[in-house]
Tab-separated table of C-alpha atoms in Angstrom:
chain	number	residue	atom	x	y	z
A	1	MET	CA	5.047	10.224	-23.974
A	2	ILE	CA	3.451	10.956	-20.582
A	3	ARG	CA	5.198	13.925	-18.958
A	4	ILE	CA	5.411	13.609	-15.180
A	5	ALA	CA	6.075	15.965	-12.284
A	6	MET	CA	7.445	14.547	-9.047
A	7	LEU	CA	5.425	15.916	-6.130
A	8	SER	CA	7.682	15.490	-3.074
A	9	PHE	CA	10.524	13.156	-2.174
A	10	TRP	CA	9.302	12.631	1.405
A	11	HIS	CA	8.556	8.924	1.084
A	12	VAL	CA	11.360	6.345	1.065
A	13	HIS	CA	9.981	4.956	-2.209
A	14	ALA	CA	10.015	8.279	-4.080
A	15	LEU	CA	13.427	7.795	-5.664
A	16	GLY	CA	12.431	4.311	-6.810
A	17	TYR	CA	9.331	5.675	-8.539
A	18	ALA	CA	11.401	8.439	-10.135
A	19	ARG	CA	13.813	5.835	-11.472
A	20	GLN	CA	10.911	3.779	-12.808
A	21	ALA	CA	9.480	6.830	-14.567
A	22	GLN	CA	12.869	7.569	-16.117
A	23	GLU	CA	13.293	4.004	-17.336
A	24	HIS	CA	9.763	3.479	-18.679
A	25	PRO	CA	9.637	4.026	-22.463
A	26	GLY	CA	6.307	5.838	-22.206
A	27	THR	CA	7.098	8.343	-19.460
A	28	GLU	CA	9.548	11.116	-18.634
A	29	ILE	CA	10.030	13.424	-15.639
A	30	VAL	CA	9.881	17.105	-16.573
A	31	ALA	CA	9.483	18.958	-13.242
A	32	ALA	CA	9.469	18.629	-9.472
A	33	TRP	CA	7.970	20.203	-6.354
A	34	ASP	CA	8.505	19.429	-2.681
A	35	GLU	CA	7.023	20.764	0.539
A	36	ASP	CA	10.665	20.839	1.704
A	37	PRO	CA	12.311	23.169	-0.870
A	38	ALA	CA	15.886	22.241	0.024
A	39	ARG	CA	15.233	18.515	-0.420
A	40	GLY	CA	13.166	19.063	-3.551
A	41	ARG	CA	15.714	21.315	-5.208
A	42	ALA	CA	18.519	18.829	-4.519
A	43	GLU	CA	16.563	15.918	-5.991
A	44	ALA	CA	15.386	17.965	-8.984
A	45	ASP	CA	19.002	18.848	-9.727
A	46	LYS	CA	19.903	15.160	-9.690
A	47	LEU	CA	17.062	14.473	-12.125
A	48	GLY	CA	18.030	17.441	-14.292
A	49	VAL	CA	14.556	19.004	-14.183
A	50	PRO	CA	13.240	22.399	-12.999
A	51	PHE	CA	12.177	22.736	-9.365
A	52	HIS	CA	9.094	24.741	-8.366
A	53	GLU	CA	8.659	26.086	-4.846
A	54	ASN	CA	4.941	26.650	-5.450
A	55	LEU	CA	2.681	23.649	-6.043
A	56	ALA	CA	0.267	25.702	-8.124
A	57	ASP	CA	3.065	26.658	-10.508
A	58	VAL	CA	4.065	23.099	-11.324
A	59	LEU	CA	0.412	22.030	-11.706
A	60	ALA	CA	-0.191	24.951	-14.095
A	61	ARG	CA	2.439	23.705	-16.540
A	62	ASP	CA	0.954	22.605	-19.862
A	63	ASP	CA	3.790	20.142	-20.340
A	64	VAL	CA	2.873	18.167	-17.187
A	65	ASP	CA	0.356	15.414	-17.913
A	66	ALA	CA	0.634	13.453	-14.688
A	67	VAL	CA	2.135	13.470	-11.196
A	68	ILE	CA	3.746	11.039	-8.784
A	69	VAL	CA	2.697	11.975	-5.249
A	70	ASP	CA	5.064	11.027	-2.416
A	71	THR	CA	4.217	13.738	0.101
A	72	PRO	CA	3.570	13.179	3.806
A	73	THR	CA	0.362	11.183	4.023
A	74	ASN	CA	-1.497	13.872	5.957
A	75	ILE	CA	-1.313	16.296	3.006
A	76	HIS	CA	-2.435	13.759	0.379
A	77	PRO	CA	-5.955	15.255	0.315
A	78	GLU	CA	-4.639	18.736	-0.410
A	79	VAL	CA	-2.028	17.729	-2.985
A	80	ILE	CA	-3.901	14.962	-4.806
A	81	SER	CA	-7.103	17.015	-5.010
A	82	ALA	CA	-5.166	19.976	-6.409
A	83	ALA	CA	-3.557	17.727	-9.023
A	84	ALA	CA	-6.942	16.320	-10.026
A	85	ARG	CA	-8.445	19.802	-10.364
A	86	ALA	CA	-5.515	20.695	-12.617
A	87	GLY	CA	-6.360	17.725	-14.851
A	88	LYS	CA	-3.280	15.652	-13.987
A	89	HIS	CA	-3.278	11.871	-13.772
A	90	ILE	CA	-2.089	10.650	-10.372
A	91	PHE	CA	0.140	7.841	-9.122
A	92	THR	CA	0.441	7.820	-5.337
A	93	GLU	CA	1.985	5.899	-2.495
A	94	LYS	CA	-0.364	4.150	-0.078
A	95	VAL	CA	-2.413	4.978	1.897
A	96	LEU	CA	-4.630	7.222	-0.200
A	97	ALA	CA	-5.578	9.213	2.916
A	98	LEU	CA	-5.795	8.764	6.665
A	99	THR	CA	-9.610	8.742	6.854
A	100	VAL	CA	-12.447	7.486	4.687
A	101	ARG	CA	-13.885	10.992	4.634
A	102	GLU	CA	-10.669	12.314	3.093
A	103	CYS	CA	-10.628	9.438	0.580
A	104	ASN	CA	-14.143	10.331	-0.523
A	105	GLU	CA	-13.176	13.986	-0.915
A	106	ILE	CA	-10.195	13.023	-3.077
A	107	LEU	CA	-12.243	10.651	-5.226
A	108	ALA	CA	-14.921	13.278	-5.766
A	109	GLU	CA	-12.260	15.548	-7.295
A	110	VAL	CA	-10.802	12.692	-9.346
A	111	ASP	CA	-14.225	11.717	-10.686
A	112	LYS	CA	-15.095	15.314	-11.513
A	113	ALA	CA	-11.831	15.788	-13.416
A	114	GLY	CA	-11.970	12.405	-15.148
A	115	VAL	CA	-8.293	11.682	-14.494
A	116	THR	CA	-6.674	8.324	-13.782
A	117	LEU	CA	-5.672	7.635	-10.170
A	118	ILE	CA	-3.821	4.531	-9.000
A	119	LEU	CA	-2.254	3.518	-5.689
A	120	SER	CA	0.958	1.615	-5.227
A	121	LEU	CA	-0.331	-1.662	-3.745
A	122	PRO	CA	2.433	-3.841	-5.176
A	123	ARG	CA	1.745	-7.159	-3.485
A	124	LEU	CA	-1.651	-7.375	-5.149
A	125	TYR	CA	0.216	-8.097	-8.375
A	126	HIS	CA	2.953	-10.444	-7.179
A	127	GLY	CA	3.000	-13.984	-8.495
A	128	TYR	CA	2.429	-15.649	-5.126
A	129	THR	CA	-0.756	-13.612	-4.666
A	130	GLN	CA	-2.126	-14.888	-7.959
A	131	ALA	CA	-1.157	-18.483	-7.108
A	132	ILE	CA	-2.801	-18.242	-3.668
A	133	ARG	CA	-6.001	-16.849	-5.183
A	134	GLU	CA	-6.134	-19.828	-7.552
A	135	VAL	CA	-5.857	-22.246	-4.612
A	136	LEU	CA	-8.624	-20.409	-2.760
A	137	GLU	CA	-10.870	-20.398	-5.822
A	138	SER	CA	-10.364	-24.157	-6.214
A	139	GLY	CA	-12.058	-24.755	-2.868
A	140	HIS	CA	-9.405	-27.253	-1.732
A	141	LEU	CA	-8.950	-25.482	1.597
A	142	GLY	CA	-12.647	-25.591	2.394
A	143	GLU	CA	-14.235	-22.776	4.398
A	144	LEU	CA	-11.537	-20.383	5.543
A	145	ALA	CA	-11.013	-20.126	9.290
A	146	LEU	CA	-7.786	-18.114	9.603
A	147	VAL	CA	-5.641	-15.898	7.388
A	148	ARG	CA	-2.416	-14.609	8.951
A	149	THR	CA	-0.073	-12.287	7.060
A	150	ARG	CA	3.109	-10.765	8.491
A	151	LEU	CA	5.535	-8.156	7.129
A	152	SER	CA	8.238	-6.635	9.293
A	153	HIS	CA	11.747	-5.202	9.085
A	154	GLY	CA	14.371	-3.753	11.417
A	155	GLY	CA	14.331	-0.186	10.123
A	156	ALA	CA	13.925	1.260	13.650
A	157	VAL	CA	16.514	-0.846	15.496
A	158	GLY	CA	20.252	-0.349	15.808
A	159	GLU	CA	21.350	2.612	13.734
A	160	GLY	CA	18.088	2.243	11.796
A	161	TRP	CA	17.548	3.210	8.197
A	162	LEU	CA	14.053	4.695	8.321
A	163	PRO	CA	14.088	8.510	8.132
A	164	GLU	CA	13.092	10.302	11.323
A	165	HIS	CA	9.966	11.752	9.740
A	166	PHE	CA	8.560	8.219	9.493
A	167	TYR	CA	8.036	8.439	13.251
A	168	ASP	CA	6.022	11.658	13.025
A	169	PRO	CA	2.430	10.780	14.026
A	170	GLU	CA	0.963	13.871	12.364
A	171	GLN	CA	2.603	13.329	8.987
A	172	CYS	CA	2.263	9.534	8.938
A	173	GLY	CA	-0.973	8.936	10.803
A	174	GLY	CA	0.711	6.087	12.659
A	175	GLY	CA	3.731	3.857	12.399
A	176	ALA	CA	4.359	0.248	11.467
A	177	LEU	CA	0.754	-0.678	10.750
A	178	VAL	CA	-0.197	2.232	8.486
A	179	ASP	CA	3.133	2.119	6.650
A	180	LEU	CA	4.349	-1.462	6.396
A	181	GLY	CA	1.184	-3.153	7.630
A	182	CYS	CA	-0.746	-1.835	4.643
A	183	HIS	CA	0.535	-4.758	2.583
A	184	PRO	CA	-0.538	-7.607	4.885
A	185	MET	CA	-3.768	-5.710	5.553
A	186	TYR	CA	-4.904	-5.534	1.930
A	187	LEU	CA	-3.724	-9.095	1.279
A	188	THR	CA	-5.712	-10.410	4.245
A	189	ARG	CA	-8.731	-8.461	3.018
A	190	LEU	CA	-8.217	-9.909	-0.479
A	191	PHE	CA	-7.842	-13.530	0.623
A	192	LEU	CA	-10.872	-13.448	2.934
A	193	GLY	CA	-12.916	-11.970	0.108
A	194	ALA	CA	-14.785	-9.236	1.975
A	195	MET	CA	-14.546	-6.588	4.639
A	196	PRO	CA	-14.655	-7.845	8.240
A	197	GLU	CA	-17.370	-7.169	10.763
A	198	SER	CA	-14.932	-5.595	13.240
A	199	VAL	CA	-11.287	-4.740	13.794
A	200	SER	CA	-9.246	-4.946	17.007
A	201	ALA	CA	-5.662	-3.705	17.147
A	202	SER	CA	-2.786	-3.560	19.580
A	203	TYR	CA	0.325	-1.397	19.161
A	204	GLY	CA	3.726	-1.747	20.800
A	205	HIS	CA	6.610	0.722	21.161
A	206	VAL	CA	9.731	-1.429	21.345
A	207	THR	CA	12.120	1.408	20.415
A	208	GLY	CA	10.224	4.152	22.246
A	209	ARG	CA	9.153	6.138	19.177
A	210	GLN	CA	6.023	8.294	19.131
A	211	VAL	CA	4.401	5.862	16.693
A	212	GLU	CA	4.072	2.103	17.008
A	213	ASP	CA	6.924	-0.060	15.778
A	214	ASN	CA	5.179	-3.350	16.585
A	215	ALA	CA	1.538	-3.966	15.651
A	216	VAL	CA	-1.172	-6.586	15.335
A	217	ALA	CA	-4.692	-6.147	13.971
A	218	VAL	CA	-7.375	-8.819	14.184
A	219	LEU	CA	-10.171	-8.835	11.616
A	220	ARG	CA	-13.322	-10.691	12.724
A	221	TYR	CA	-15.905	-12.021	10.270
A	222	PRO	CA	-19.571	-12.943	10.839
A	223	ASN	CA	-18.953	-16.574	9.802
A	224	GLY	CA	-16.265	-17.060	12.450
A	225	ALA	CA	-13.250	-16.495	10.213
A	226	ILE	CA	-10.386	-14.419	11.592
A	227	GLY	CA	-7.713	-12.378	9.822
A	228	VAL	CA	-4.467	-11.584	11.642
A	229	VAL	CA	-2.313	-8.735	10.316
A	230	GLU	CA	1.163	-8.252	11.783
A	231	ALA	CA	3.740	-5.552	11.082
A	232	GLY	CA	6.807	-4.072	12.709
A	233	PHE	CA	9.890	-1.904	12.394
A	234	ALA	CA	11.810	-3.702	15.162
A	235	THR	CA	12.416	-7.300	14.010
A	236	THR	CA	15.462	-7.686	11.810
A	237	TYR	CA	15.034	-11.208	10.447
A	238	SER	CA	11.275	-11.712	10.474
A	239	PRO	CA	10.274	-13.152	7.079
A	240	PHE	CA	7.308	-12.005	5.033
A	241	SER	CA	4.858	-14.836	5.559
A	242	ILE	CA	1.314	-15.917	4.756
A	243	GLU	CA	-0.690	-18.671	6.451
A	244	ILE	CA	-4.170	-19.660	5.333
A	245	HIS	CA	-6.070	-22.393	7.163
A	246	GLY	CA	-9.437	-23.805	6.181
A	247	THR	CA	-11.746	-26.626	7.187
A	248	LYS	CA	-10.187	-28.940	4.585
A	249	GLY	CA	-6.591	-27.784	4.177
A	250	SER	CA	-3.834	-25.270	4.779
A	251	LEU	CA	-1.479	-23.088	2.761
A	252	LEU	CA	1.887	-21.604	3.733
A	253	PHE	CA	4.137	-19.094	2.014
A	254	GLY	CA	7.425	-17.635	3.232
A	255	THR	CA	8.013	-19.588	6.425
A	256	PRO	CA	10.782	-18.598	5.865
A	257	ASP	CA	11.653	-19.724	2.326
A	258	GLN	CA	9.708	-18.134	-0.508
A	259	LYS	CA	7.899	-21.369	-1.288
A	260	LEU	CA	4.185	-21.943	-1.665
A	261	LEU	CA	3.089	-25.090	0.168
A	262	VAL	CA	-0.388	-26.626	0.255
A	263	ARG	CA	-1.762	-29.593	2.193
A	264	SER	CA	-5.298	-30.782	1.541
A	265	PRO	CA	-7.011	-34.136	0.864
A	266	GLY	CA	-8.604	-32.659	-2.240
A	267	HIS	CA	-5.353	-31.331	-3.664
A	268	GLU	CA	-2.876	-33.309	-5.731
A	269	GLY	CA	-0.559	-35.011	-3.262
A	270	GLY	CA	-3.278	-35.765	-0.772
A	271	GLU	CA	-2.206	-35.557	2.855
A	272	LYS	CA	1.376	-34.454	2.088
A	273	TRP	CA	2.658	-30.907	1.829
A	274	VAL	CA	2.978	-30.100	-1.860
A	275	GLU	CA	5.020	-27.225	-3.285
A	276	LEU	CA	3.178	-25.289	-5.969
A	277	PRO	CA	4.812	-23.197	-8.699
A	278	VAL	CA	4.728	-19.439	-8.281
A	279	PRO	CA	4.178	-17.567	-11.554
A	280	GLY	CA	5.865	-14.332	-12.493
A	281	ASP	CA	4.493	-11.031	-11.275
A	282	GLN	CA	1.763	-9.194	-13.131
A	283	PRO	CA	2.475	-5.652	-14.380
A	284	ASP	CA	2.956	-3.418	-11.365
A	285	ALA	CA	0.838	-0.395	-10.474
A	286	PHE	CA	3.061	2.069	-12.344
A	287	ASP	CA	2.931	0.067	-15.584
A	288	GLN	CA	-0.825	-0.364	-15.186
A	289	TRP	CA	-1.201	3.387	-14.593
A	290	VAL	CA	0.594	4.199	-17.834
A	291	GLU	CA	-1.553	1.704	-19.729
A	292	HIS	CA	-4.800	3.058	-18.230
A	293	ILE	CA	-3.826	6.615	-19.154
A	294	GLY	CA	-3.126	5.521	-22.717
A	295	GLN	CA	-6.427	3.669	-22.985
A	296	GLY	CA	-8.491	6.288	-21.194
A	297	THR	CA	-9.595	3.765	-18.554
A	298	ARG	CA	-9.488	3.714	-14.771
A	299	PRO	CA	-8.230	1.016	-12.322
A	300	THR	CA	-11.454	0.688	-10.349
A	301	ALA	CA	-10.472	-2.438	-8.372
A	302	ASN	CA	-7.204	-0.846	-7.256
A	303	VAL	CA	-8.918	2.295	-5.983
A	304	GLU	CA	-11.685	0.336	-4.251
A	305	MET	CA	-9.070	-1.738	-2.438
A	306	GLY	CA	-7.321	1.496	-1.486
A	307	VAL	CA	-10.464	2.879	0.133
A	308	ASP	CA	-11.039	-0.418	1.972
A	309	LEU	CA	-7.436	-0.212	3.183
A	310	THR	CA	-7.978	3.245	4.660
A	311	ARG	CA	-11.212	2.085	6.319
A	312	LEU	CA	-9.367	-0.838	7.931
A	313	MET	CA	-6.501	1.376	9.086
A	314	GLU	CA	-8.857	3.991	10.476
A	315	ALA	CA	-10.695	1.255	12.385
A	316	ALA	CA	-7.416	-0.135	13.737
A	317	ASN	CA	-6.265	3.277	14.985
A	318	HIS	CA	-9.658	3.867	16.592
A	319	SER	CA	-9.514	0.434	18.208
A	320	VAL	CA	-6.229	1.314	19.888
A	321	ALA	CA	-7.652	4.657	21.011
A	322	VAL	CA	-10.709	3.071	22.663
A	323	ASP	CA	-8.935	-0.163	23.675
A	324	GLY	CA	-11.549	-2.370	22.106
A	325	PRO	CA	-13.016	-3.720	18.861
A	326	VAL	CA	-14.436	-1.273	16.310
A	327	ARG	CA	-17.252	-2.244	13.971
A	328	ILE	CA	-16.247	-1.600	10.398
A	329	ASP	CA	-19.672	-0.168	9.537
A	330	SER	CA	-19.037	2.614	12.051
A	331	VAL	CA	-16.128	3.892	9.941
A	332	THR	CA	-17.827	6.032	7.334
A	333	GLY	CA	-17.053	9.052	5.224
C-alpha cells in the first residue's frame, strides 16, 4: 500500500485526485498540507486524515511514501523539490513549472533522490490519441501540413465556475493557455512529432480578467508544417476538436461529435470520409504512477513531454510580451 499525503487543494482537480487515491486498491491518503490552512484543514477533515500546517512536518512523516501536489503552479519548484529531497514519490498537476529553468531544478532534485515523478497529462492516454497516432504512423495522410487542436469551456462567463485564484497571474503564470491550453499544446506537439522552430501567440481578454481567457498559439516547423493551439475560458459550447491535414489526406475528431473521421486515397474507403473505431483509454497517469512506484521504474516519456510543454508555454508567454515569434531554441534552462 502506497501511503499518500495531499499537498494543497488549490487546483480544481485536487478533489478528483484525492478520490482516485481513495478508490485505488494500492493507495491510501494518510495526511494533508495546504498553503491555505483553513482550506486544507477543512478538506483534511472531510478525508478523515491529520492536517499539518508546516510542509516540513508532513514530509518528515515515515508513513508518507508519496505526495499529490496541487499547489499554485508558481510554488511547484519549492514544494516538489522539498518532496523529492524527503524521498517522496510525486504526482503533480500540469504544468511542472512555469519556466524551463525551474523544471531543470526540480528534475535535478528528483534524479538525485531517485523518486518517481509523473505529470497529469491525461489526453496522452485517451483512446482517440492512440487511434490518431496509428493513422499518422500509417502514412495515409502524407506529409503533415497542419495540426489544429482546440479545447475551451465557459468557466469565466456568466456566473462562472472557475475559482477566482485561477485568474491570478502570479500563482498561475497565465490563464487559458497555460491551464486549459496545455492539453491541445502537448497533443499538437505529439502529433507533429517534434518541437517547432518558433512559437507565436496571441491572448484575448473577453471577460476582462488579469489573465487571458481566449488564446491562440501557432507552432511553426522548418518543413513548412504549422500547429495551431486554441484554448479559452469564455466559449460555452465550443467542442474539443482535432484537425490534421496532410498532403494526401485529412483527419477530424470532435467536430462536434466524438467521432474519428479520415479521408485519404490510401485509406480504406478511398475518397470518402470513413469513421474509424476509437479504442478504450490506456491507464491514466495516476495508475501508471502507482505501477512505476511498485516496479521501481520512471515514466521518462511523460516527464520529457512535461518539460517540452513548459518550454512551449514559456515561449508563448514571451511571444505575447514581445509581440512577435519566439525561437524555441532561445528558451533554455
